[in-house]
mmCIF file of C-alpha atoms in Angstrom:
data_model
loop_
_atom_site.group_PDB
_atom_site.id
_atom_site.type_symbol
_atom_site.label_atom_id
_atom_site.label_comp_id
_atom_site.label_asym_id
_atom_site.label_seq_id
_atom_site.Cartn_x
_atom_site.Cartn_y
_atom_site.Cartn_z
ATOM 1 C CA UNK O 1 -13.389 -10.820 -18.726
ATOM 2 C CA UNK O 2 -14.189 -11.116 -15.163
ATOM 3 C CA UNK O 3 -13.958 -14.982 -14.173
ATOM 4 C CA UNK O 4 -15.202 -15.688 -10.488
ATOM 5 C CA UNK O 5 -13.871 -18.906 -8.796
ATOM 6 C CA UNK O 6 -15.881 -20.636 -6.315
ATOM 7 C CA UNK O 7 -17.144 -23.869 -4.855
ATOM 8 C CA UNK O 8 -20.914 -22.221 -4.713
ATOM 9 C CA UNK O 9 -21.878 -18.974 -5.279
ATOM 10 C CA UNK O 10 -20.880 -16.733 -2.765
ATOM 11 C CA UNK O 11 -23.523 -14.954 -0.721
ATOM 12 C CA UNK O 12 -22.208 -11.304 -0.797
ATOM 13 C CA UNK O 13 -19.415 -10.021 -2.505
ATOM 14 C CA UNK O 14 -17.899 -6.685 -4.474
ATOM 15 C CA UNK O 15 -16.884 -5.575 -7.553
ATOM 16 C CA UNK O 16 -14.885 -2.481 -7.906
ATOM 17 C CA UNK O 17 -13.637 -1.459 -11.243
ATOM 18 C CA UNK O 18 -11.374 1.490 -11.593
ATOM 19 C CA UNK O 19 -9.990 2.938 -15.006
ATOM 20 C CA UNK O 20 -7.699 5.686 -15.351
ATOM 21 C CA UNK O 21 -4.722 6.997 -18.006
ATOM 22 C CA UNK O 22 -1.053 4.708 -17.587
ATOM 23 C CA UNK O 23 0.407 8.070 -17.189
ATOM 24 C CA UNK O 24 -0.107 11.481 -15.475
ATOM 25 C CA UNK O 25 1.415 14.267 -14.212
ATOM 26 C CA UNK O 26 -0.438 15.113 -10.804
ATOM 27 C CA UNK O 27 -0.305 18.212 -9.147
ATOM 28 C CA UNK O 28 -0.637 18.895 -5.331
ATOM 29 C CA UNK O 29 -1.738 22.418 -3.851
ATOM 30 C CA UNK O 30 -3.037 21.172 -0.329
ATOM 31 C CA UNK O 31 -2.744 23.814 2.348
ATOM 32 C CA UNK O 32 -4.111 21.365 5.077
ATOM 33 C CA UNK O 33 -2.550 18.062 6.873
ATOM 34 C CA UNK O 34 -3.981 14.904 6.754
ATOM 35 C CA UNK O 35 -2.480 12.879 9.602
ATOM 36 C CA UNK O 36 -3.361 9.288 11.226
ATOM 37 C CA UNK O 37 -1.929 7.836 14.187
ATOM 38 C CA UNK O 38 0.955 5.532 12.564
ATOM 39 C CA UNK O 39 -0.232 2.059 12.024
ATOM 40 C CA UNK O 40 2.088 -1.406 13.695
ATOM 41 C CA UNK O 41 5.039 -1.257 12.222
ATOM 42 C CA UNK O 42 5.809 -4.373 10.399
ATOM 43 C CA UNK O 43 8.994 -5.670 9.108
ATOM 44 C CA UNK O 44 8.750 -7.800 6.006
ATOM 45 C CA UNK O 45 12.879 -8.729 6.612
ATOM 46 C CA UNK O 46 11.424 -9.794 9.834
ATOM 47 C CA UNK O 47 10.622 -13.276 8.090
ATOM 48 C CA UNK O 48 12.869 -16.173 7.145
ATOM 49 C CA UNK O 49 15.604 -15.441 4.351
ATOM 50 C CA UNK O 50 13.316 -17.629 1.268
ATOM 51 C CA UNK O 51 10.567 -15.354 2.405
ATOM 52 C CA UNK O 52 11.337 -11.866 3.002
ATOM 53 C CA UNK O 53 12.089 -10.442 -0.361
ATOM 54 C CA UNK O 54 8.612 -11.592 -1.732
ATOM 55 C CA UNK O 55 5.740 -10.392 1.251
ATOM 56 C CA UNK O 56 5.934 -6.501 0.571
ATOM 57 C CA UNK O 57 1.760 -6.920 -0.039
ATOM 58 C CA UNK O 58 0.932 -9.284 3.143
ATOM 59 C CA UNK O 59 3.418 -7.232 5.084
ATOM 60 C CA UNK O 60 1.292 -4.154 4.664
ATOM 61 C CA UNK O 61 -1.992 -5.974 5.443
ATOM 62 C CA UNK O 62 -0.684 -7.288 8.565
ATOM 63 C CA UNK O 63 0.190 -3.982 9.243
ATOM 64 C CA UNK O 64 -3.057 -2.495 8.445
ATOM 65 C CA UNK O 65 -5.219 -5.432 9.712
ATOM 66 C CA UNK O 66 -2.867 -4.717 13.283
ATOM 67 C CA UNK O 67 -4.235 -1.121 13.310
ATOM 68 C CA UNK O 68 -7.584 -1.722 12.466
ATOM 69 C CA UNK O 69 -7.511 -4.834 14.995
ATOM 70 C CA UNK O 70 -5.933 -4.868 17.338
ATOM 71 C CA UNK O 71 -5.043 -8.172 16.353
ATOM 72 C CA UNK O 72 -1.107 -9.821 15.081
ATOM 73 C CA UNK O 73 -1.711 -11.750 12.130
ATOM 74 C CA UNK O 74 1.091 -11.609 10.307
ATOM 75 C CA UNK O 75 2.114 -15.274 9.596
ATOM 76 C CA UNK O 76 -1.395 -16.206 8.848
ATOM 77 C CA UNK O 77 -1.958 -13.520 6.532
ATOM 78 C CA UNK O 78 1.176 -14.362 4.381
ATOM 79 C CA UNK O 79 -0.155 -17.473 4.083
ATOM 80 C CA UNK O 80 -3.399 -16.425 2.855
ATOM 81 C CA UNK O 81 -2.073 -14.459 0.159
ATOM 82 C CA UNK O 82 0.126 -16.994 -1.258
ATOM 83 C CA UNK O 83 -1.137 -18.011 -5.085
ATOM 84 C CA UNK O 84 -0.087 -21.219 -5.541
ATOM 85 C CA UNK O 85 -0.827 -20.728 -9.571
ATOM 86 C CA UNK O 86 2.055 -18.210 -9.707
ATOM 87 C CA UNK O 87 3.780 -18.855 -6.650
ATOM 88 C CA UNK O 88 3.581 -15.440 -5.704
ATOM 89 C CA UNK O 89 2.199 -13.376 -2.484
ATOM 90 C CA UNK O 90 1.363 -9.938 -4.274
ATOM 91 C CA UNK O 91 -1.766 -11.272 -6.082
ATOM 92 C CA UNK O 92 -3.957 -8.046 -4.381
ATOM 93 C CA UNK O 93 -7.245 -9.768 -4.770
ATOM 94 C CA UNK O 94 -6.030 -12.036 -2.626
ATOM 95 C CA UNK O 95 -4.850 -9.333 -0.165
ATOM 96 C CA UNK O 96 -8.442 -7.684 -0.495
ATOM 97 C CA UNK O 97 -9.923 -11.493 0.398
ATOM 98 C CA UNK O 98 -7.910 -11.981 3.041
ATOM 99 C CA UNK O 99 -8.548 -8.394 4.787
ATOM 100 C CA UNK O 100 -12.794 -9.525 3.546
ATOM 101 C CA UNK O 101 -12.273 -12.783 5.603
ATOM 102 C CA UNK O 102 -10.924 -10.504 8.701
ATOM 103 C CA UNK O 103 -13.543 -8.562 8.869
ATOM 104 C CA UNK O 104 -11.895 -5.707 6.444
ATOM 105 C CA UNK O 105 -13.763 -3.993 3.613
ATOM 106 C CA UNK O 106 -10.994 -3.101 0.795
ATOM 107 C CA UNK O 107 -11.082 -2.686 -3.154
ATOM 108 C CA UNK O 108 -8.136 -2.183 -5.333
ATOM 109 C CA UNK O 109 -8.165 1.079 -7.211
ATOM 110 C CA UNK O 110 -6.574 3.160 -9.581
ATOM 111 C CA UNK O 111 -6.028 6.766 -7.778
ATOM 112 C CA UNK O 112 -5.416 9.927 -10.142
ATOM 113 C CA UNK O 113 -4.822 13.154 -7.958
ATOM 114 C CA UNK O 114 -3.797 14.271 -4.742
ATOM 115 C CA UNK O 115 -7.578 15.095 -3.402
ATOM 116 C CA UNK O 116 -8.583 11.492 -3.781
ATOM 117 C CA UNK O 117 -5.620 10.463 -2.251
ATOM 118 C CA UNK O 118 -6.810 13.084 1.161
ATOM 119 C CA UNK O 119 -10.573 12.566 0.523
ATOM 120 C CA UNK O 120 -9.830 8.546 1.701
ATOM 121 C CA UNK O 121 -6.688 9.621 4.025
ATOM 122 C CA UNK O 122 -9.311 12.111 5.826
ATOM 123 C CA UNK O 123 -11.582 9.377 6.548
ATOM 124 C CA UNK O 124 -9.248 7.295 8.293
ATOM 125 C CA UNK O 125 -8.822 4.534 5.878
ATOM 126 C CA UNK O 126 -5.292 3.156 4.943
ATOM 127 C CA UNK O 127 -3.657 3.247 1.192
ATOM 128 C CA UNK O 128 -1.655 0.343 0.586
ATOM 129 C CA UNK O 129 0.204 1.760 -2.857
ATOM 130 C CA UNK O 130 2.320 0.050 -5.380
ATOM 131 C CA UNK O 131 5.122 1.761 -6.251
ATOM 132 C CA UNK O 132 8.268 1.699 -8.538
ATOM 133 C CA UNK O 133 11.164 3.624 -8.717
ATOM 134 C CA UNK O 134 14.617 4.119 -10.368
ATOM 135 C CA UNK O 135 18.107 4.308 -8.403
ATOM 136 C CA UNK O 136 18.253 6.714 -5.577
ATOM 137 C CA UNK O 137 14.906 8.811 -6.931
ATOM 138 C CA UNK O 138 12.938 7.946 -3.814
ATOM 139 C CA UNK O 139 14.852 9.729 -0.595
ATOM 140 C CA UNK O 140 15.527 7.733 2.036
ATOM 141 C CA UNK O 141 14.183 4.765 0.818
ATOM 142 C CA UNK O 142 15.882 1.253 1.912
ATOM 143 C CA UNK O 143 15.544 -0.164 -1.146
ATOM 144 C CA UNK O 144 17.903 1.757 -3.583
ATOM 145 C CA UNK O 145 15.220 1.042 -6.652
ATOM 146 C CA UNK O 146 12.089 -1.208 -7.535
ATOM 147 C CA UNK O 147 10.310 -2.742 -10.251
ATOM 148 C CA UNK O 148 7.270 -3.155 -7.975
ATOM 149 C CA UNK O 149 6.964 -2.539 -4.600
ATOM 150 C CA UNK O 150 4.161 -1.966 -1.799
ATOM 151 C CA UNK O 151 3.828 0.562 1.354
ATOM 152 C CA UNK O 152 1.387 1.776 3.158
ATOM 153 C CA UNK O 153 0.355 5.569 3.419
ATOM 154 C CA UNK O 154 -0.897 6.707 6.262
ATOM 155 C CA UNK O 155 -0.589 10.548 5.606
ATOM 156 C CA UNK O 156 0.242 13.979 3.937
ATOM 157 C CA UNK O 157 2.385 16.240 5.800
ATOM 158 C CA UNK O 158 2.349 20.491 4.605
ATOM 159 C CA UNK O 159 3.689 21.658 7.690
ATOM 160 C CA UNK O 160 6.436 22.857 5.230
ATOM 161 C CA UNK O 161 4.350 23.940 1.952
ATOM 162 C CA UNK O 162 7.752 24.667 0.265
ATOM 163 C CA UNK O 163 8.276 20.720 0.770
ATOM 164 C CA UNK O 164 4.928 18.545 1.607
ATOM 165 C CA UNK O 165 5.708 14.820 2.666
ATOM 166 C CA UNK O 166 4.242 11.782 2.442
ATOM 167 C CA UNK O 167 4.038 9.400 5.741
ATOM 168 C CA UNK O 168 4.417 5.828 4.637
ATOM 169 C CA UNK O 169 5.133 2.520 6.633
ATOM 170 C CA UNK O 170 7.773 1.055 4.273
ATOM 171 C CA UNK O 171 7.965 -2.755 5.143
ATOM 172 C CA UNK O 172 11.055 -3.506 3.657
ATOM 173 C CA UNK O 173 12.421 -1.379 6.422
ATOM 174 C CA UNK O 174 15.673 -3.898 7.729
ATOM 175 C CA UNK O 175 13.465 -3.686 11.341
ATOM 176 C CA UNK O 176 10.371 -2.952 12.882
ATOM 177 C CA UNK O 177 12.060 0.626 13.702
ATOM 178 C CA UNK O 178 12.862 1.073 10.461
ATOM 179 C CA UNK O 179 9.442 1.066 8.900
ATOM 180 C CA UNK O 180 8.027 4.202 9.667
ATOM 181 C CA UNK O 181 9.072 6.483 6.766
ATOM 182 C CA UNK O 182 8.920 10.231 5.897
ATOM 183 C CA UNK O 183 9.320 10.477 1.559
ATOM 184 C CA UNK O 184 9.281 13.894 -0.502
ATOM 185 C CA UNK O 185 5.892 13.919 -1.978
ATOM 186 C CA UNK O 186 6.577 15.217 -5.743
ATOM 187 C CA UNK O 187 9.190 11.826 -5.476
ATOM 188 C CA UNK O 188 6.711 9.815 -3.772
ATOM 189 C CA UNK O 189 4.191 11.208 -6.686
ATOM 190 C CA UNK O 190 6.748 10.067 -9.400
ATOM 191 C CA UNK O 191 7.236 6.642 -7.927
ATOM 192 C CA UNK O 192 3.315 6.135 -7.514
ATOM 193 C CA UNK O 193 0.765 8.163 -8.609
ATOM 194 C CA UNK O 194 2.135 9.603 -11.738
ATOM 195 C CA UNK O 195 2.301 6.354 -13.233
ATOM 196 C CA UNK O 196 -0.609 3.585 -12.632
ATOM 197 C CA UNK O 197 -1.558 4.938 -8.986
ATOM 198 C CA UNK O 198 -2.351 1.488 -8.263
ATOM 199 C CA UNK O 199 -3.679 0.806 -4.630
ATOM 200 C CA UNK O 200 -5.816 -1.019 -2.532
ATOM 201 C CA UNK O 201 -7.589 0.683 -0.146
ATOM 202 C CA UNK O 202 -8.952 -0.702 3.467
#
């Protein structure tokens, strides 16, 4: 049940449904890089203290909405995703709304192999994936685990097939230097798109 809240019936608007198994085991056999430019890294510790844990999903908006943009939005786009029904900020359609209302076209989606995820990466568009991960399974991470967690990935990296990367703007890098992160891809795979491969893409 699809329940659509508005004060008059909106003029244009999109639906985007997306179904695929809980679980998977994905394989990856890409011989070719798919690299972007990084996007503006964003801190999410950059905020105040009551804050900072709880903006992972605006955080990599703002980040995305920066490199799309031009434009620093960060604050505003925080606020936009706050849902005052749950008192939360990682409700994603309101991250898709407030990317809609910026001149952004996203959808959330439920990715299931490595070629979808380079299909979108090699058309310049931005993943913004949820992850979750157990203690010290995700290298070089600065969180030591999650139960739910957002980054954004920017790109695949074979320049060692023996070891393929992921490229990933982690926003709860502890500073705006600290955001830009490289991840193994079969534990980047195990933290995302093994399990849900939940994402919304802009």
């Amino acid at each position: 049940v699809i329940t659509v809240q508005s004060v008059q019936a909106p003029s244009n608007y999109i639906l985007a449904l997306s179904i695929r198994e809980i679980s998977l085991t994905t394989t990856f056999s890409a011989t070719k890089s798919v690299l972007q430019d990084p996007p503006r890294a964003i801190s999410q510790m950059s905020a105040e203290a009551n804050l900072r844990n709880r903006i992972c999903s605006p955080t990599s908006l703002a980040m995305v909405h920066a490199s799309l943009t031009g434009k620093m939005a960060f604050a505003q786009i925080v606020d936009d995703c706050y849902d005052p029904a749950t008192k939360a900020y990682g409700k994603w359609p309101l991250a898709v709304y407030a990317a809609n209302t910026r001149n952004l076209v996203g959808a959330v989606e439920s990715l299931a192999s490595w070629e979808s995820v380079a299909e979108i990466l090699a058309k310049r568009w931005f993943i913004v994936c949820s992850i979750r991960f157990k203690k010290d399974t995700l290298t070089g991470a600065p969180l030591e685990q999650s139960a739910g967690h957002l980054v954004l990935l920017y790109g695949i990296d074979v320049s060692d097939p023996e070891q393929p990367t992921v490229l990933v703007m982690d926003p709860a890098g502890p500073t705006s230097g600290e955001v830009r992160r490289r991840y193994k891809l079969r534990e980047f795979a195990q933290a995302w798109l093994d399990y849900r491969g939940g994402a919304y893409i802009l």
